[in-house]
mmCIF file of C-alpha atoms in Angstrom:
data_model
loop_
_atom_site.group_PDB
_atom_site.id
_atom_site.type_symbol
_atom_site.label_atom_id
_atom_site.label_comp_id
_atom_site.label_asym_id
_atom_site.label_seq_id
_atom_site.Cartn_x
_atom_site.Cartn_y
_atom_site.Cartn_z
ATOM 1 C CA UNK G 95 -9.193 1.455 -8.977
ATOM 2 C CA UNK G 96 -12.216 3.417 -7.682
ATOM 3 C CA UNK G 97 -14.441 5.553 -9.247
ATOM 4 C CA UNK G 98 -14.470 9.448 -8.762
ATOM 5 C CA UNK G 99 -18.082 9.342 -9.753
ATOM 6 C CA UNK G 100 -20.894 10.013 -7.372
ATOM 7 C CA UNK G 101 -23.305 6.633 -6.534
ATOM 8 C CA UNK G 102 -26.826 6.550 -8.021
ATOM 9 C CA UNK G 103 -28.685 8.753 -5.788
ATOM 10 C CA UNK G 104 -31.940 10.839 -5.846
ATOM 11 C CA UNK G 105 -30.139 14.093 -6.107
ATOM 12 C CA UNK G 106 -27.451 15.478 -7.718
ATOM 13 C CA UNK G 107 -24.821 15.072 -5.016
ATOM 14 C CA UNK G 108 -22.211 16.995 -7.657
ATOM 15 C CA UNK G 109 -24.408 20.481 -6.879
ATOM 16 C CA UNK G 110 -25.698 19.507 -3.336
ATOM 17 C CA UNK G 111 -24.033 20.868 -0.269
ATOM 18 C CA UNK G 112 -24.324 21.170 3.355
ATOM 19 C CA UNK G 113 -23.004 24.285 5.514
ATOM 20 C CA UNK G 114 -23.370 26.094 8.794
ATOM 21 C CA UNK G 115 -25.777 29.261 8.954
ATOM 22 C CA UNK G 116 -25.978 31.162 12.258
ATOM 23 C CA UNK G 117 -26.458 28.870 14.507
ATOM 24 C CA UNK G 118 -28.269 25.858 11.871
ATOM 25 C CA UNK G 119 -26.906 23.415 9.460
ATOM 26 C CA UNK G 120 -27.935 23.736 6.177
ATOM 27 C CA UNK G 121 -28.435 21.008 3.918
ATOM 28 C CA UNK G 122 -29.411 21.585 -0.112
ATOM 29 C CA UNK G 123 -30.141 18.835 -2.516
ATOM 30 C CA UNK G 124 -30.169 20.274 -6.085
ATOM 31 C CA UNK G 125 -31.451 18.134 -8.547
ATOM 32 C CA UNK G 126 -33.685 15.873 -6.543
ATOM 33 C CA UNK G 127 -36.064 14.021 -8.538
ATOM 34 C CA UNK G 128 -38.371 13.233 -5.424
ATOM 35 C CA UNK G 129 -41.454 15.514 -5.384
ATOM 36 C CA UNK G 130 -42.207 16.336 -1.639
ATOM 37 C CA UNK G 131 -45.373 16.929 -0.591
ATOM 38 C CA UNK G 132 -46.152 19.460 2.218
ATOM 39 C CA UNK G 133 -46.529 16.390 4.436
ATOM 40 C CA UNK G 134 -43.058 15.154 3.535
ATOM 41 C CA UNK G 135 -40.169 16.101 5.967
ATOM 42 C CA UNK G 136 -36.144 15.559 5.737
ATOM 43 C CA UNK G 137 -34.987 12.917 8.698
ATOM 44 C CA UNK G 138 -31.241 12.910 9.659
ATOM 45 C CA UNK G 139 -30.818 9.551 11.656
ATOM 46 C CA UNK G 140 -27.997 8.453 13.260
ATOM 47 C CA UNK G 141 -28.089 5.189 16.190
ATOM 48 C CA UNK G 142 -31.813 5.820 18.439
ATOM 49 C CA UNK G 143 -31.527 9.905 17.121
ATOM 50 C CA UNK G 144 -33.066 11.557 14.619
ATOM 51 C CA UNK G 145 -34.069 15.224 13.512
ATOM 52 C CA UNK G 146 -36.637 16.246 11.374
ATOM 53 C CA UNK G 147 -37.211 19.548 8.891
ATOM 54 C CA UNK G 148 -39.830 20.450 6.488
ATOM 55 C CA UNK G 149 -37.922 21.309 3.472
ATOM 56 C CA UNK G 150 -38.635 24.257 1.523
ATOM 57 C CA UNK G 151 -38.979 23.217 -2.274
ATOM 58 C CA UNK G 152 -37.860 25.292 -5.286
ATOM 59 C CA UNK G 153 -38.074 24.606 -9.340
ATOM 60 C CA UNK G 154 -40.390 23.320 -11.219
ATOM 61 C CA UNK G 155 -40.400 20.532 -13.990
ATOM 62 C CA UNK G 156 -38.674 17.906 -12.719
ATOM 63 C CA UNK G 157 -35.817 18.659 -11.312
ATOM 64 C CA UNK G 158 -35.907 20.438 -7.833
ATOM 65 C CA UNK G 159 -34.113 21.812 -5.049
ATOM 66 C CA UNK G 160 -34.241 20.739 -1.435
ATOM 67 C CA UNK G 161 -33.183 22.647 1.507
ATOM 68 C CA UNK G 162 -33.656 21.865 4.829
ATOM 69 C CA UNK G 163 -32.468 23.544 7.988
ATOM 70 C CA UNK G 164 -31.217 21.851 11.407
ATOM 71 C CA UNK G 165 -30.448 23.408 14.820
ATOM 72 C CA UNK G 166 -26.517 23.020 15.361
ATOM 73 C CA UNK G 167 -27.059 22.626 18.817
ATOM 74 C CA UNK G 168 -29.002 18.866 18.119
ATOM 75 C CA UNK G 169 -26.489 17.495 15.748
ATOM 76 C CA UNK G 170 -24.161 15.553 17.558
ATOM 77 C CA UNK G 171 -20.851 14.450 16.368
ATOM 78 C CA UNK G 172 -20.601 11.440 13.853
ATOM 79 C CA UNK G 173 -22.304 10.096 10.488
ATOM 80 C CA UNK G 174 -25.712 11.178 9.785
ATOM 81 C CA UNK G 175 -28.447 8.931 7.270
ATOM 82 C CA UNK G 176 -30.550 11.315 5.125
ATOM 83 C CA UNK G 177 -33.986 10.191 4.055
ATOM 84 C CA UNK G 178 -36.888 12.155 2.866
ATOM 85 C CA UNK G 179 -39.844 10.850 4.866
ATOM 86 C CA UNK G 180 -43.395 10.519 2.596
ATOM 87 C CA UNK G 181 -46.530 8.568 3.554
ATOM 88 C CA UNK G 182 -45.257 5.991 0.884
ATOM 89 C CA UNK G 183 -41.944 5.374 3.508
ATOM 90 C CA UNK G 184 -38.653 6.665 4.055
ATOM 91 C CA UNK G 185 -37.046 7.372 0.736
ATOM 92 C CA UNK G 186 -33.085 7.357 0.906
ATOM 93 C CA UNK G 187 -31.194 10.646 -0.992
ATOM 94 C CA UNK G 188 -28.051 8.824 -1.579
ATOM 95 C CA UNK G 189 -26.053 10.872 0.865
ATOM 96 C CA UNK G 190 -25.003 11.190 4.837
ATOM 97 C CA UNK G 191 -24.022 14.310 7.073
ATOM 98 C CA UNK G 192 -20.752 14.173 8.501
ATOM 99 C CA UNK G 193 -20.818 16.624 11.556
ATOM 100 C CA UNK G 194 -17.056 16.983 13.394
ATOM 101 C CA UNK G 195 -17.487 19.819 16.159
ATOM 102 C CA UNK G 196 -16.441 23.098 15.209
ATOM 103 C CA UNK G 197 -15.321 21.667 11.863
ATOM 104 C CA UNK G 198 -17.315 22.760 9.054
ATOM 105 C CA UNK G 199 -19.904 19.654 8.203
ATOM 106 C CA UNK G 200 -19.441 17.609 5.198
ATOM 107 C CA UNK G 201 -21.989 16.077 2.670
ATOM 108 C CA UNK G 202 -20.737 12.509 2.118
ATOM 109 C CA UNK G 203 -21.628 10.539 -0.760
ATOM 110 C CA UNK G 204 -23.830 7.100 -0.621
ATOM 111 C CA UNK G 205 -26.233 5.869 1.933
ATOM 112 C CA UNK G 206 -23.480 4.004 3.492
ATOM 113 C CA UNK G 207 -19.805 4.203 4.033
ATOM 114 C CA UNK G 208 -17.804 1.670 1.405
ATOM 115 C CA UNK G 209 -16.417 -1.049 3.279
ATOM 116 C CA UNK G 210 -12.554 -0.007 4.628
ATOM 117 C CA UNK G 211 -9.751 -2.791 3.569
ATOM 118 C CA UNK G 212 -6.648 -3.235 4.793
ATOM 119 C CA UNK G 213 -3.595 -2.436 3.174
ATOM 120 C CA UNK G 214 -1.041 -4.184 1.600
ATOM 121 C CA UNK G 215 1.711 -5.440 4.192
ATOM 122 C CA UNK G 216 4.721 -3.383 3.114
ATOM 123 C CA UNK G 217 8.209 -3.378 4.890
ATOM 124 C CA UNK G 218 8.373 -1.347 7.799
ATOM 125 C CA UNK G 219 11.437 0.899 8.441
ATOM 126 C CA UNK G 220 12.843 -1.424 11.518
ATOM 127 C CA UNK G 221 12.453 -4.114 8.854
ATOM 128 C CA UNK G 222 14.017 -2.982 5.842
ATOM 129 C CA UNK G 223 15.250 -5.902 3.037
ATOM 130 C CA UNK G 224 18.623 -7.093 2.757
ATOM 131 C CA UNK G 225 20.373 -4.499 1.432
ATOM 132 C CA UNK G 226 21.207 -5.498 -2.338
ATOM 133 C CA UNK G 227 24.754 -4.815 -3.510
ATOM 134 C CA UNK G 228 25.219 -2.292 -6.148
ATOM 135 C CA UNK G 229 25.027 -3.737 -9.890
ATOM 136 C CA UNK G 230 29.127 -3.435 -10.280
ATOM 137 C CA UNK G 231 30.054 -5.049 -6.907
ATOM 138 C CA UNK G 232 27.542 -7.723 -8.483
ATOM 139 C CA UNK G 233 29.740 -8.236 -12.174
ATOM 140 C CA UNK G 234 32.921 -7.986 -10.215
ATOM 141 C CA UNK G 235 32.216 -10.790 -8.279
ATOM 142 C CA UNK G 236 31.336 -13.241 -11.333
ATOM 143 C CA UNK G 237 34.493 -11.721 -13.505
ATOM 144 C CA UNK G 238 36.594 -12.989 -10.621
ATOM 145 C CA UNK G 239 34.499 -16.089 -10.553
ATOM 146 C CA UNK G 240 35.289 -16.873 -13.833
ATOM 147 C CA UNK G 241 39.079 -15.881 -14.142
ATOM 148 C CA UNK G 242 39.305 -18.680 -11.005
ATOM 149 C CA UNK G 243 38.006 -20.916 -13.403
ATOM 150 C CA UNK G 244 39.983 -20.629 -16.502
ATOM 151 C CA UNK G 245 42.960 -20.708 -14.209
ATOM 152 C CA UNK G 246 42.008 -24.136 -12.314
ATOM 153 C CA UNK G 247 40.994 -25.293 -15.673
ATOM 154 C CA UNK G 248 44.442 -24.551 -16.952
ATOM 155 C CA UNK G 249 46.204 -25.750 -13.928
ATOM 156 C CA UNK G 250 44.351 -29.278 -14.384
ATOM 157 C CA UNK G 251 45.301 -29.594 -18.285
ATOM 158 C CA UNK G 252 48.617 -28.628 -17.421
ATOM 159 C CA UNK G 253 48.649 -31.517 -14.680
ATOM 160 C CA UNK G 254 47.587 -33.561 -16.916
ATOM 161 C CA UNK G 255 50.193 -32.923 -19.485
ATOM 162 C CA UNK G 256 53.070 -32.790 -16.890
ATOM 163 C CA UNK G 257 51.695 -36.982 -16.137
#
């Protein structure tokens, strides 16, 4: 049985959210515990593409909010990786961008999809069972068994006593 809980991730991907505004996507990751620096920008990468946005930072302490903003019209459709680039290296925020055409985008959970299995095998409909018989077709069937039985048995000890 899975787990309904997000992944370990550098944000709170419970609060985070991506959406369309005007003509940009949107894409806000409360709780971050990554502190970017004004050299740090938000990379969306998906095959040989990517996009970049400086994010605008608010909070204080240590727990922050990141929102970056991407033009519509360069997001093509399919899975996008999300990474906060520093001078240290890419850091990955535990989340992807799902971006369907004029379907509203979706922030996925986890740097990469969980591997898909295949389910069970299960009858299908052109193949249905045998069809069982009903419980009392079932006991009528062995009461008759058995009546044929006590009357052979009598029929052979009356043969026997007729010898």
């Amino acid at each position: 049985m899975g787990s309904s809980l997000p992944p370990a991730a550098a944000a709170d991907l419970v609060n985070s959210y991506a959406r369309r505004v005007a003509d940009d996507v949107e894409l806000v990751l409360d709780g971050t515990t990554a502190r970017p620096g004004p050299d740090d920008t938000v990379v969306l990468r998906r095959g040989e593409h990517h996009l970049t946005a400086v994010p605008t930072v608010s909070g204080s302490g240590d727990v922050r909010r990141l929102v970056a903003r991407f033009p519509r019209a360069d997001l093509t459709d399919g899975t996008w990786k999300v990474r906060l680039r520093t001078p240290d290296g890419p850091l990955p925020l535990g989340c992807r961008l799902l971006v369907q055409g004029e379907r509203p985008v979706v922030l996925l959970w986890g740097d990469e999809a969980a591997p898909s299995r295949p389910s069970r095998a299960r009858p299908r409909p052109d193949q249905d069972p045998a069809p069982r018989q009903p419980a009392a077709s079932r006991l009528l069937r062995r009461l008759r068994r058995s009546r044929r039985l006590r009357r052979l048995a009598r029929l052979g000890s009356s043969a026997r006593r007729s010898s």
